[in-house]
Structure formats: C-alpha cells, structure tokens
XYZ file of C-alpha atoms in Angstrom:
709
model
C 130.712 152.690 62.724
C 131.734 149.394 61.145
C 129.088 147.306 59.167
C 128.791 144.708 61.283
C 127.019 147.538 63.703
C 125.215 148.692 61.211
C 123.867 145.910 60.666
C 123.367 144.976 63.906
C 121.598 148.183 64.894
C 119.199 147.815 61.931
C 117.969 144.181 62.788
C 117.325 145.867 66.794
C 115.169 148.164 65.347
C 113.488 145.312 62.690
C 112.774 143.646 66.485
C 111.406 146.732 67.756
C 109.019 147.332 64.955
C 107.663 143.547 65.182
C 107.308 143.848 68.892
C 104.739 146.715 68.584
C 102.587 145.507 66.325
C 102.627 141.230 67.658
C 101.302 144.561 71.300
C 99.258 145.848 68.800
C 97.321 143.125 67.383
C 96.655 142.057 71.057
C 95.597 144.680 72.373
C 92.547 144.703 69.362
C 92.263 141.405 69.732
C 91.248 142.237 73.734
C 89.067 145.083 72.790
C 87.372 142.721 70.148
C 86.624 139.869 73.025
C 85.085 142.552 75.054
C 83.457 144.597 72.443
C 81.942 141.353 71.485
C 80.407 140.558 75.661
C 79.429 143.100 76.119
C 77.029 142.429 73.380
C 75.729 139.029 73.513
C 75.037 139.902 77.316
C 72.991 142.313 76.112
C 71.131 140.702 73.797
C 70.960 137.414 76.525
C 70.999 138.367 79.753
C 68.443 140.668 81.341
C 68.374 143.279 83.988
C 69.097 142.293 87.659
C 65.919 143.245 89.897
C 67.977 143.246 93.130
C 70.044 146.005 92.392
C 73.110 144.249 91.757
C 74.703 143.510 88.659
C 77.274 142.015 86.974
C 80.605 142.531 84.589
C 78.370 142.632 82.185
C 76.317 145.141 83.107
C 79.528 147.822 85.451
C 81.345 147.523 81.967
C 77.845 148.181 79.797
C 78.194 151.684 82.546
C 81.125 152.328 81.543
C 81.105 151.750 77.758
C 78.258 152.419 75.679
C 77.172 151.973 72.644
C 75.683 154.966 71.448
C 78.675 156.916 72.211
C 81.135 154.646 70.215
C 82.187 152.906 73.388
C 84.065 155.286 75.152
C 83.633 156.222 78.319
C 81.402 158.643 79.796
C 83.947 161.041 80.920
C 84.251 161.456 77.759
C 81.037 163.009 76.800
C 79.735 166.257 76.031
C 79.713 168.589 78.773
C 77.381 171.398 79.112
C 79.071 175.332 81.028
C 77.297 173.715 84.298
C 79.079 170.018 83.562
C 76.017 168.970 82.826
C 76.449 166.086 80.498
C 75.026 166.143 76.645
C 72.604 164.368 75.545
C 74.664 161.733 72.236
C 71.380 162.288 70.265
C 71.384 166.162 70.636
C 73.160 167.901 67.136
C 74.915 171.125 67.756
C 74.404 173.471 64.591
C 77.490 174.601 63.557
C 76.854 178.279 62.946
C 76.384 178.079 66.893
C 80.367 177.006 67.161
C 82.767 179.538 67.566
C 84.224 180.734 64.972
C 88.379 182.137 65.239
C 88.597 186.336 63.105
C 91.327 186.842 60.906
C 92.924 188.357 63.505
C 92.689 185.741 66.482
C 93.363 182.902 63.563
C 96.799 184.896 62.969
C 97.730 185.266 66.821
C 97.263 182.302 66.793
C 99.669 180.917 64.014
C 102.270 182.758 65.564
C 101.969 181.558 68.500
C 102.041 177.781 66.899
C 105.570 179.584 65.247
C 107.053 180.396 68.210
C 106.491 176.870 70.150
C 108.304 174.980 67.520
C 111.549 177.268 67.360
C 111.303 176.937 71.074
C 111.094 173.194 70.857
C 114.217 173.135 68.378
C 115.611 174.858 70.872
C 116.017 172.699 73.448
C 118.307 169.963 73.435
C 117.990 166.021 72.235
C 120.457 163.144 73.358
C 119.465 159.095 71.595
C 121.856 156.301 71.535
C 123.524 154.905 68.470
C 123.491 151.115 67.502
C 126.915 151.049 69.902
C 125.574 151.668 72.534
C 122.363 150.235 72.669
C 124.761 147.376 72.566
C 126.433 148.229 76.042
C 123.087 148.423 77.381
C 121.799 147.083 80.728
C 119.061 145.943 79.085
C 121.195 143.794 76.835
C 121.377 140.231 77.524
C 124.843 140.080 79.382
C 126.659 137.679 76.929
C 124.926 140.212 73.638
C 126.146 143.567 75.347
C 129.004 145.155 74.267
C 130.061 147.624 76.889
C 131.896 151.075 76.080
C 134.863 152.190 77.776
C 135.945 155.251 79.386
C 137.350 157.667 76.835
C 133.765 157.415 75.353
C 132.593 158.584 78.399
C 134.964 161.115 77.906
C 133.860 161.860 73.960
C 130.199 162.678 75.560
C 131.531 165.480 78.121
C 134.103 167.407 75.315
C 131.128 167.089 72.357
C 128.972 168.664 75.043
C 131.650 171.260 76.540
C 133.147 172.317 73.171
C 130.359 171.265 70.320
C 132.601 173.383 68.082
C 135.810 173.593 69.001
C 136.873 170.377 69.907
C 136.556 167.427 66.978
C 134.989 164.399 68.892
C 134.429 161.213 66.898
C 131.770 159.836 68.758
C 131.079 156.158 68.063
C 128.026 155.306 70.722
C 125.649 158.529 70.994
C 124.104 161.691 69.135
C 123.180 164.564 70.640
C 120.927 167.276 68.845
C 121.130 171.406 69.582
C 124.093 170.438 71.727
C 124.426 174.644 72.033
C 121.669 174.427 74.534
C 123.182 172.569 77.615
C 124.171 174.979 79.372
C 125.622 173.189 81.705
C 127.244 169.060 82.918
C 126.901 167.893 86.465
C 128.931 164.312 86.403
C 129.227 162.354 89.916
C 131.977 159.995 90.389
C 131.336 156.817 92.616
C 134.729 155.072 92.886
C 133.783 152.091 95.136
C 131.110 151.089 93.794
C 130.468 148.152 90.497
C 128.653 146.595 87.948
C 127.474 143.693 90.241
C 126.566 146.251 93.043
C 124.372 148.255 90.938
C 122.169 145.128 89.981
C 121.777 143.414 93.690
C 120.399 147.401 94.637
C 118.778 148.214 92.002
C 114.929 147.959 93.016
C 116.453 149.820 96.314
C 118.239 152.194 94.148
C 114.959 154.455 92.895
C 117.265 157.465 92.132
C 118.609 155.774 89.313
C 115.176 154.135 88.388
C 114.795 154.238 83.849
C 112.248 156.909 84.717
C 114.925 159.674 86.325
C 118.027 157.640 83.908
C 116.847 156.797 80.479
C 120.233 155.301 79.358
C 122.565 152.747 81.019
C 125.048 151.379 80.121
C 128.193 149.072 80.910
C 131.627 150.812 81.382
C 134.964 149.261 81.112
C 136.324 152.093 83.352
C 140.599 152.240 84.624
C 139.838 150.067 88.799
C 139.563 147.014 85.534
C 142.549 146.815 84.374
C 144.684 148.318 87.318
C 144.054 152.761 85.505
C 143.241 155.160 87.529
C 140.406 157.018 86.073
C 141.048 160.171 87.037
C 144.517 160.041 84.851
C 142.330 158.725 82.265
C 139.545 161.065 82.740
C 142.185 164.081 83.258
C 143.762 163.065 80.516
C 142.480 164.391 76.141
C 144.640 162.506 73.354
C 146.033 165.072 71.625
C 145.034 165.383 67.551
C 147.551 166.423 64.980
C 146.690 169.157 63.869
C 147.459 170.232 67.540
C 150.385 168.338 68.157
C 151.593 170.538 64.370
C 151.129 172.959 66.172
C 152.785 172.400 68.797
C 156.419 171.843 67.494
C 157.172 174.729 65.408
C 160.366 175.238 66.911
C 161.309 172.025 68.335
C 163.193 169.186 66.905
C 160.496 166.369 67.754
C 157.188 166.222 70.235
C 159.259 165.217 72.962
C 161.376 168.182 72.809
C 158.200 170.297 73.062
C 156.298 168.579 75.450
C 159.424 169.361 78.296
C 159.015 172.974 77.450
C 155.203 173.893 76.212
C 152.500 175.595 77.445
C 150.790 173.008 77.078
C 150.105 170.499 79.816
C 150.944 166.993 78.247
C 151.408 163.953 79.892
C 151.927 160.976 78.040
C 149.260 157.800 78.353
C 148.462 154.529 76.961
C 144.760 153.596 77.223
C 145.095 149.835 77.902
C 144.135 146.659 78.839
C 147.010 145.061 79.732
C 150.192 145.873 83.237
C 152.313 148.049 81.471
C 155.514 149.601 82.453
C 156.500 152.466 82.617
C 159.461 154.085 81.551
C 160.289 154.764 85.168
C 159.736 151.381 86.378
C 161.668 150.124 82.968
C 164.788 152.069 83.628
C 164.862 150.104 87.143
C 164.186 146.676 85.564
C 166.898 147.473 82.778
C 170.013 148.448 84.970
C 168.562 145.591 87.902
C 168.729 143.425 84.826
C 169.908 142.303 80.935
C 167.373 141.444 78.499
C 168.371 139.283 75.806
C 165.333 139.149 73.751
C 164.793 137.937 70.389
C 165.686 141.071 67.676
C 164.893 141.815 64.361
C 167.045 144.119 62.963
C 169.740 146.199 64.963
C 169.931 149.708 62.393
C 166.915 149.950 64.050
C 168.138 151.814 66.884
C 171.602 152.822 65.254
C 170.696 153.757 61.861
C 168.481 156.494 62.914
C 168.390 160.318 60.439
C 167.459 163.277 62.275
C 164.424 162.941 60.398
C 163.323 159.732 61.784
C 163.808 160.730 64.600
C 161.810 163.821 64.827
C 159.183 162.085 63.943
C 160.051 158.351 65.820
C 159.680 156.022 62.387
C 161.077 153.000 61.743
C 163.544 153.484 59.388
C 161.072 150.985 56.726
C 157.855 152.891 57.306
C 156.323 155.962 55.639
C 153.843 156.076 58.569
C 153.677 155.511 61.965
C 153.110 151.364 62.679
C 150.510 152.633 65.369
C 148.872 153.390 63.468
C 148.263 150.010 62.341
C 146.944 148.734 65.573
C 143.548 147.271 67.167
C 142.355 149.778 69.381
C 140.675 147.719 72.532
C 136.735 148.333 71.500
C 138.132 146.623 67.790
C 139.985 143.858 69.209
C 136.364 143.329 70.941
C 134.191 143.713 67.792
C 136.772 141.609 66.339
C 136.667 139.055 68.593
C 140.133 139.171 70.636
C 140.458 137.456 73.715
C 140.322 139.888 76.521
C 139.681 139.824 80.278
C 136.876 142.543 80.642
C 134.316 141.703 82.142
C 133.288 138.515 84.543
C 131.392 136.907 81.146
C 134.936 137.148 79.592
C 137.024 136.406 82.368
C 135.216 132.697 82.648
C 135.349 132.514 78.927
C 139.058 132.715 78.732
C 140.296 131.562 82.383
C 142.592 129.564 81.137
C 144.097 132.022 78.791
C 147.996 133.106 79.814
C 149.634 137.285 78.934
C 152.189 136.669 76.156
C 154.493 138.211 78.981
C 153.752 139.032 82.817
C 154.225 142.654 82.235
C 154.677 144.526 79.045
C 156.982 148.090 77.277
C 154.764 151.134 75.998
C 155.032 150.735 72.535
C 156.593 152.389 70.067
C 156.449 152.744 66.131
C 160.017 151.077 66.732
C 158.566 148.306 68.227
C 159.461 144.562 66.231
C 156.662 143.142 64.260
C 156.167 139.308 64.064
C 154.062 137.417 61.734
C 151.939 134.465 63.956
C 150.504 131.441 62.328
C 148.919 128.644 63.925
C 146.976 125.026 62.537
C 144.356 123.103 63.649
C 143.030 119.860 63.972
C 139.767 118.397 65.434
C 139.717 116.444 68.116
C 137.548 114.534 70.708
C 136.286 117.358 72.238
C 134.067 117.996 68.315
C 136.519 121.395 68.295
C 140.012 122.748 66.786
C 142.739 122.833 69.260
C 146.187 124.066 67.802
C 148.496 121.329 66.589
C 151.741 123.976 64.886
C 152.681 127.301 65.392
C 154.591 129.758 63.205
C 156.459 132.760 64.081
C 158.827 135.053 62.094
C 160.755 138.663 62.478
C 160.921 141.369 59.917
C 163.541 139.601 58.226
C 161.136 137.191 57.475
C 163.094 134.549 59.031
C 161.241 131.681 61.060
C 161.606 132.160 65.126
C 159.824 129.985 65.859
C 157.839 126.386 64.151
C 156.611 123.278 65.910
C 153.868 120.990 65.763
C 151.946 120.705 69.074
C 150.170 117.507 70.127
C 147.321 118.303 71.459
C 145.697 116.933 75.191
C 142.856 115.427 73.170
C 143.158 113.348 70.458
C 142.386 113.826 67.197
C 139.262 112.860 64.838
C 140.061 114.738 61.650
C 143.106 116.510 61.195
C 141.967 118.974 58.316
C 144.353 118.409 56.231
C 143.138 120.133 52.808
C 143.280 123.215 55.288
C 145.732 122.713 58.241
C 148.596 121.103 56.098
C 148.913 118.293 59.132
C 148.549 114.914 58.835
C 148.931 111.394 61.422
C 152.768 110.817 60.079
C 153.523 114.046 61.024
C 152.154 113.944 64.187
C 153.578 110.789 65.355
C 156.464 111.396 67.029
C 155.556 115.170 68.869
C 155.503 116.101 72.092
C 155.716 119.236 72.001
C 152.812 120.790 74.657
C 150.572 123.916 74.315
C 152.344 124.825 77.456
C 155.986 124.809 76.165
C 154.892 126.950 73.091
C 153.275 129.512 75.337
C 156.732 129.477 77.079
C 158.655 129.638 74.514
C 156.874 133.214 73.703
C 157.038 134.700 77.165
C 160.708 133.961 77.428
C 161.980 135.155 74.220
C 159.444 137.800 72.406
C 159.931 141.119 73.171
C 157.047 142.730 76.142
C 156.510 145.929 73.611
C 156.220 143.015 70.139
C 153.515 143.313 67.569
C 151.545 140.788 66.827
C 151.231 140.664 62.849
C 148.115 137.883 61.775
C 145.543 137.575 59.802
C 142.252 136.613 61.603
C 144.860 136.962 64.567
C 142.186 136.119 66.932
C 141.469 132.710 65.946
C 145.212 132.454 66.300
C 145.542 134.240 69.654
C 142.312 131.463 71.072
C 144.471 128.343 69.481
C 147.651 129.642 71.360
C 145.301 130.301 74.731
C 147.133 133.645 74.787
C 146.461 137.028 75.636
C 148.698 139.772 73.622
C 147.593 143.922 73.217
C 149.696 144.607 70.629
C 147.696 142.933 67.527
C 147.505 144.469 63.464
C 145.149 142.623 61.535
C 145.514 142.967 58.219
C 141.785 141.148 57.630
C 141.540 145.082 59.004
C 143.805 147.323 57.623
C 143.517 145.547 54.096
C 139.928 145.993 51.973
C 139.758 145.828 48.063
C 135.021 145.143 48.782
C 134.633 148.334 50.509
C 132.389 147.007 53.531
C 134.217 146.918 56.037
C 132.337 144.352 57.182
C 133.764 141.865 54.206
C 136.875 140.612 54.385
C 139.065 139.353 52.059
C 141.382 136.226 52.575
C 144.573 135.888 53.413
C 145.224 133.796 49.374
C 143.813 136.979 47.323
C 145.187 139.502 49.554
C 148.481 137.632 48.926
C 148.038 137.893 44.943
C 146.957 140.878 44.435
C 149.393 142.570 46.349
C 152.259 141.112 46.676
C 152.166 139.280 43.316
C 152.680 135.607 44.897
C 150.424 132.480 45.144
C 150.010 130.961 48.369
C 147.703 128.098 50.277
C 148.232 126.111 46.692
C 147.162 121.971 45.831
C 145.502 119.701 48.283
C 148.599 120.047 50.355
C 146.728 122.515 53.462
C 147.886 125.711 54.072
C 151.448 126.035 55.482
C 152.116 128.408 58.518
C 155.769 129.707 57.844
C 153.882 130.661 54.409
C 149.979 131.908 55.771
C 152.463 133.608 58.631
C 155.535 135.412 56.420
C 152.996 136.516 53.870
C 150.665 138.395 56.416
C 153.466 140.531 57.912
C 154.537 140.933 53.817
C 151.787 142.977 53.320
C 151.646 144.635 56.185
C 155.446 145.821 55.466
C 154.379 146.797 51.532
C 151.479 149.493 53.289
C 153.817 151.187 55.613
C 156.475 151.661 52.553
C 153.203 153.077 51.587
C 150.367 154.571 52.887
C 148.158 153.780 55.586
C 144.673 154.213 52.265
C 146.852 151.410 50.732
C 144.608 148.289 50.443
C 141.879 150.209 51.379
C 139.076 151.023 49.438
C 136.600 152.583 53.011
C 139.647 154.850 54.027
C 141.184 155.268 49.986
C 136.986 156.578 49.273
C 137.548 158.702 52.452
C 140.504 160.025 52.437
C 143.246 161.897 50.087
C 145.885 158.946 49.807
C 149.414 161.306 49.364
C 151.583 159.248 50.595
C 154.346 162.320 51.363
C 151.299 163.438 53.703
C 152.272 161.098 55.863
C 155.776 161.789 55.880
C 155.718 164.697 58.001
C 152.674 162.920 60.307
C 153.686 163.287 63.873
C 152.870 160.020 65.459
C 150.652 162.149 69.020
C 149.354 158.456 69.952
C 149.113 158.445 73.301
C 150.239 162.036 73.754
C 147.716 164.051 75.539
C 146.572 167.155 77.396
C 144.269 168.844 80.279
C 140.994 168.765 80.195
C 141.179 171.952 82.410
C 143.373 173.318 79.695
C 140.542 172.640 77.186
C 137.872 174.244 79.858
C 140.147 177.321 80.757
C 140.700 178.089 77.560
C 137.160 178.343 76.160
C 136.240 180.228 79.130
C 134.346 177.750 80.729
C 134.280 177.186 84.930
C 134.540 174.873 86.287
C 134.107 173.259 90.344
C 135.710 170.335 91.656
C 134.057 169.152 94.929
C 135.449 166.246 96.923
C 137.759 165.130 99.998
C 141.608 166.089 100.183
C 143.030 162.645 99.144
C 141.176 162.990 95.626
C 140.923 166.845 95.457
C 145.323 165.891 95.259
C 144.783 164.186 92.905
C 143.217 166.331 89.923
C 145.499 168.966 91.354
C 148.310 167.431 89.418
C 146.273 168.255 86.264
C 145.427 172.189 86.386
C 147.567 174.641 86.154
C 148.101 176.848 89.372
C 147.270 179.811 87.407
C 143.449 179.050 87.265
C 143.400 177.468 90.629
C 141.301 178.379 93.429
C 140.594 176.476 96.865
C 137.983 176.543 98.632
C 137.539 173.988 102.239
C 134.447 173.225 103.072
C 133.319 172.628 106.976
C 131.453 170.554 108.676
C 128.677 172.917 109.079
C 128.572 173.794 104.925
C 129.577 177.349 104.643
C 132.656 177.731 103.177
C 135.708 179.907 104.313
C 135.767 181.786 100.542
C 133.332 181.764 97.983
C 133.263 182.581 94.334
C 131.690 184.946 93.688
C 130.261 185.556 89.741
C 132.896 188.189 89.806
C 135.035 185.269 89.153
C 137.176 184.895 86.108
C 135.811 182.922 82.904
C 137.532 179.380 83.136
C 138.770 179.596 86.356
C 139.076 175.942 88.294
C 137.716 176.214 91.882
C 138.172 172.750 94.341
C 135.498 172.618 96.803
C 137.672 169.792 99.493
C 134.660 168.320 101.641
C 135.254 167.177 105.315
C 132.771 163.209 104.192
C 131.384 161.936 101.457
C 127.496 163.663 102.638
C 128.971 166.877 102.639
C 130.169 166.434 98.527
C 126.573 165.951 97.348
C 125.053 168.751 99.677
C 126.673 171.170 97.397
C 124.632 172.189 94.875
C 126.341 173.659 91.243
C 125.525 177.482 90.763
C 125.935 177.843 86.955
C 129.351 176.075 86.334
C 129.283 174.785 82.938
C 130.846 171.519 84.122
C 131.057 170.717 88.278
C 132.920 166.794 88.687
C 131.526 164.925 92.090
C 133.562 162.664 93.719
C 133.390 160.273 96.250
C 135.409 157.866 97.036
C 134.375 154.362 98.736
C 136.533 153.358 102.122
C 137.470 149.477 102.074
C 134.618 149.103 104.873
C 131.729 151.104 102.009
C 132.720 148.713 99.255
C 132.409 145.607 101.419
C 128.692 146.364 102.689
C 127.642 147.308 98.922
C 129.209 143.861 97.955
C 126.090 142.338 99.930
C 123.609 145.009 99.496
C 123.624 146.452 102.973
C 121.088 148.807 103.981
C 122.361 151.614 104.432
C 125.338 151.826 102.298
C 122.642 151.362 99.562
C 120.211 154.286 100.898
C 123.452 156.950 101.102
C 124.574 156.347 97.213
C 120.916 156.096 96.560
C 120.635 159.541 98.611
C 123.807 160.373 97.041
C 122.644 160.605 92.998
C 119.637 161.606 93.739
C 120.330 165.500 95.456
C 122.067 164.886 91.872
C 119.466 165.178 89.350
C 117.101 167.479 92.066
C 120.410 170.104 91.774
C 119.836 169.790 87.892
C 118.289 172.544 85.890
C 116.746 172.539 82.529
C 118.560 172.257 79.079
C 121.661 170.377 81.367
C 123.424 167.243 81.432
C 123.480 164.011 84.514
C 126.281 161.352 84.624
C 126.793 158.895 87.705
C 129.569 157.040 86.571
C 129.855 154.095 89.167
C 134.042 152.636 88.378
C 134.413 149.649 88.976
C 135.831 147.538 91.680
C 139.826 146.780 91.197
C 140.575 144.195 88.579
C 137.206 142.789 88.346
C 133.639 144.517 88.234
C 132.366 145.878 85.330
C 131.454 149.757 85.547
C 128.455 151.795 85.177
C 127.503 154.499 83.339
C 124.264 156.298 83.987
C 123.201 159.177 81.526
C 120.209 161.448 81.302
C 119.074 165.234 79.765
C 117.091 166.995 81.517
C 115.724 168.707 79.329
C 113.209 171.974 79.440
C 109.861 170.777 79.231
C 107.723 171.418 76.020
C 106.207 175.378 76.246
C 102.370 175.619 76.719
C 100.292 177.183 74.408
C 98.398 180.332 76.155
C 95.497 181.337 73.703
C 92.117 182.456 74.894
C 89.990 183.416 71.930
C 87.773 185.776 72.014
C 83.827 187.125 70.668
C 85.036 189.839 68.048
C 81.605 191.043 69.411
C 81.573 191.299 73.272
C 85.003 191.329 73.106
C 84.444 188.412 76.090
C 86.204 185.252 76.017
C 84.563 181.743 73.839
C-alpha cells in the first residue's frame, strides 16, 4: 500500500471520528432541550381538568424525573408484572448470590463463548477498498480490478497454500470459512445498478455491506471467464516448472500445469496469431533501437528472455494499471475518465504484447501557459536506447501563449515565431513510427502524456522506481536523481529545461537500474529485500503466464461446482483438466440426469448445464468449497435493464436473493455485475455470512433449595 493511500485512509478515519462527535453533540443538545421543556411545563402549566393532555404531559408520563428520565417500560417490575415504586429499596441481603461452583460454571461458559467468537471469520475493507466503495463520490472513487476479486477468492480458498497480496481488504480467521459462492451477471453494469438500486433490495446494504466499483474485462474488450480462471504464475512456480527445460516457453508446451499466456492490460492488444498474420500481409519498418537485440543472444539470455544489457526483466519496472490510476495517468476506465480524456488518442491503433526485448524511448515535453490559463504543449523530445534523438520539435499550441515560463520550459517568444507544427502532427509521427510494444520512459510521465493528449499502456516512471527518501509518497526531482546516480548536472542556469537532456537523463537512469538490480536506487525496496544482483540473473520473467484456477482447487482438494447455460459452460471447460471434470445436465423440472454424491472424489469440478438463467440460481449449493453461478443476459434483457424495466429488474433481484438465502454460516457470498462492453464499469458485492454469536444458557440455582433463582 502506498503512502498516499495510507494518508487518504487516515484522513478518512479522522473525518469519520469528527462526524461521530458532531452527531453525539447534536443528540446531547436535543436531550437537554427536551428536559428543559419538561421542567418548564411542570413549573408553569397546571394539569388540565377536561382529561385531555398536552404534548408536554404525554412526555412527562413517559419520562419521569424520579426515574432518571427512563421510560416506564424500563422500571423495575415484580415477578407478577406489577411495577415497583422507585422509592422502594431492595435489601442487599435479599439479592441472589452465586456459589463458587456457579461462578466457576459462569466463567467456563464465558470462556467457551470467547473461544467460539474467535473462530468466526471477519472481513473488512482496507483503504483501497474504501476508495472504491459506491458510497464514495464518483469523482473521488478509485475502482478495483477483476484481479482483486480473484485475490479475495484465492485468499478465501487457500489462505496458507497460496501467497496472495491483497491490497484492498483484510480477513481474519479465514480457516473457519466453509464455502465461497460467486454469482456473475454478464451484461449488467454499474449504471444499471445505480438506476434500479431501490428495486434491487437483495443487494441492499443490509445484505451486502461492501459494494465496490470494479473494472471488469468487458470494459476493455477482455473476457471475464478467462481473467477469472487464470491465476498469475508465481516466480517459485516458474522456477519449479522450468527444471529440466531450456526455457519457460518449452516448459509450457509439455507441463502438467495448465498454463496460459495472458496480458493484463486495458488497451487493444494483438495476439501472436494476429501478429503473424499481419506480418505476412505487410512488413513494418518502425524505428529500431538496436539490431543486436535480435541477433546477438546467448543461450542463457534466450532462456530468461532478457535484453543483453539487463540483469533482470525490464517488464518488472512497468507501471501496473492501478499504479497508473494512482499516479494520474490518462486511462479510459470509467465514465468520468472517458469524459476527462475524450480528446485523447492512443499511441497505436493496436499494440503487441510487451516483452523484455521491447524497445524503450525517453519522452519529455515542455509547456507554456496559454489564454486558457493552463499549460499546453510547446516542445516534445523523444530519444532511443542509444540516446539518439528520434524526434525533437517545437509545437504551436491552439491557443495564444501568455506566459512562456522560460525559467522552466526554456521556450522563448523568439523560438516560437515561425513554428507551424501542431499537436496533431506530433501524434501522427508517434503513431506511425513508434513500435507497438514500445516502452515510454520519463519522470512523472503522466504529465507528458497529458500534454501530448495520448494514451500509452507501457510506461516506466523514474519518479516511481527511484526513491532516495524511503517514503513512497515523496518523489525526488530528476535533477537530483541525475546528479546522485549519473554524476551529471542538468537543468542548470536560467535558460530553463532542455527536453532532449531530460528525456536522455530519464532513460539513462532506467538503463543504470537495469544493469544493477531492482532494489538499486530504491530505499523502500532495499529496506525489505536483500539487494543481491546475482539473484536477478537467474530470475525468470513469469509476467504474462498463468495457470488455471481449477488446477489449484484440485491439488488442494477443493470441490467446485459451476452452474451455467451450455455456451458459458463451454468456456469454463477450456480451463479444466478433463480428468477432474464431470458434467451434469439439469432438466426443465430441476432434476438432474446424474447426481454428484458425497462419495465424489475431492478436488472434482462438476459442471451443471442449466437450460436457462432461472434454472442456474435454483440449484442450491450442497457443501462445495466453491460454487460458481454464471448468468449471461441476452441483448433484449440488457436493453430492458438499461431503461430500468421492472420485469428484468425483479428477475435480477430474485437471482441475487436466491444466492444470499442459500448461503450457510461462515461462508462468503460475492455478486459481480460484469459491466457492459467498452462502456460502464462493473460492480462487486461482498458479504461475509458469519455465524451468529453464541448465546449463554446459564440459570443460577438456589444452593439451599436447588430451585432456579
């Protein structure tokens, strides 16, 4: 968790405490006012003789001063129900006392109750999770991702056997969880839920305490089932997997693991098959940084897929999607971002999968203030890995410059006199000449991309990967980093910055880090990791590799059921080993052609093929570790849901209600609206169905008579 997230969370908690104190003061003042009204009435307003009562009389009847303002219902009563006078005192000698044996029994019961409470699991959101909640305003909300929901599932099923870094939630006593149920509804998004929130009572706050915005694969053209079923391969698994193979690629071909090559990204990415087809149809001639990248590769380099000059995978330095959101990079992930960046264009119409041989380019822009009272692009420079200037041009902004900011930009009025290059010309050059798997490098690169009004998926930010303060939140200036690590002075004098110099400095810093270790120049990582450069020579780049979720459930003896319609089941089957797969057909009347009994082998995956969505949720879980229900709305149902048609809203509410009602104690229920294709985000609803706290059953008896007191 970054320092920024910690500070935001601390501010959020402090504000909550302030609000609670204010509410307490308001309640106290209202109580004081009411007491004053009662006292004033008793002193001034005599009782009416006509039998009618005033408001103050009714209040006085309910709240008497002699009983400390408590309602009559709270006064002491005798066993027969008669009220005791407040002036009647009870002799302490008449009060029932417990014998030592009874006290010991009570202590034993209390201790047993505490033990039972410690076995009840608990789920709560972290700071990142609270920022994604629907109760947070849309402008301040930061959504989580489909992979975050997957992490919750993995931690719930394999708390000890599978290492999961969960950044948005915390869960205690996970071992007490009996089962996990998850319902996917494809074709429903956050806009559909917000439109019909009042009618969707099954998803109310009382049933699902945690309701969060989620960036689902449908938003960026991905596949929900694929991303849900594919678990990223850990480095330890990668090392074990490659034993006896020359490379990870070779191990994938013959491994008992079911591995799949995936790219977790939010941009249009071409598959290898599509790349091969396009290469056969036309030859591209992009800018090449080094011909040696493809020709001079030792067997060892080929094995671990490293650039000849790198000692660890350069893909390890790429910003993750949630880091890009946190750092303010332009992304089209939700409605607010799409509106903010509606004039932005992609650096390529389609991208290739980034690798450790992908070329890097240093990018830096200079801006001047225009009549719009904002900074606009006036110069852009791009350098390649040989530190050769690929592109350097002054740019004429669409609005008149009112402040050249020369002390920072290095731009003067004289320099801009005959400039005709426009922003569209710069964008066109980048789109036509930069490789589709190129990595952009820069200091606070988000500002440069915003100045260019462009979107790019592969970015390395020197302000993130270098940290000399030990505080993630505090970034060091490029000038200081260059002076400390490169022994070079930049941005000196009063002539302002030089974008070629700055872009070259950022690229050289990244190259230096790649030649050392991932901890080099990062006090945060150095504090928690052992800076051993030799270790990184042997590290495999496992980014982009994944194994099936059902492989993990099988080796950990977890029973899984999947209930869906035939076309959805076919997609799941692609990720299930046939040896552990059983298919059962659900008939119209709800009966099944074959049933899975308690004698079924542990680790088995059973697919229930249902004839319709209504039949999917009617099947009740019978003790499986993981129950997956997957619904797919038709085009007509999606259109009806978009306008809030009562019939489809009622059906969705019924589906989710069945899931909640069938949940057993100490189980986790998750409902996911999978979003709409290339538009609205999804929603995740999480509820921990904890076992109710045990009630004490203790009846003390009279030690003399043996009767209950």
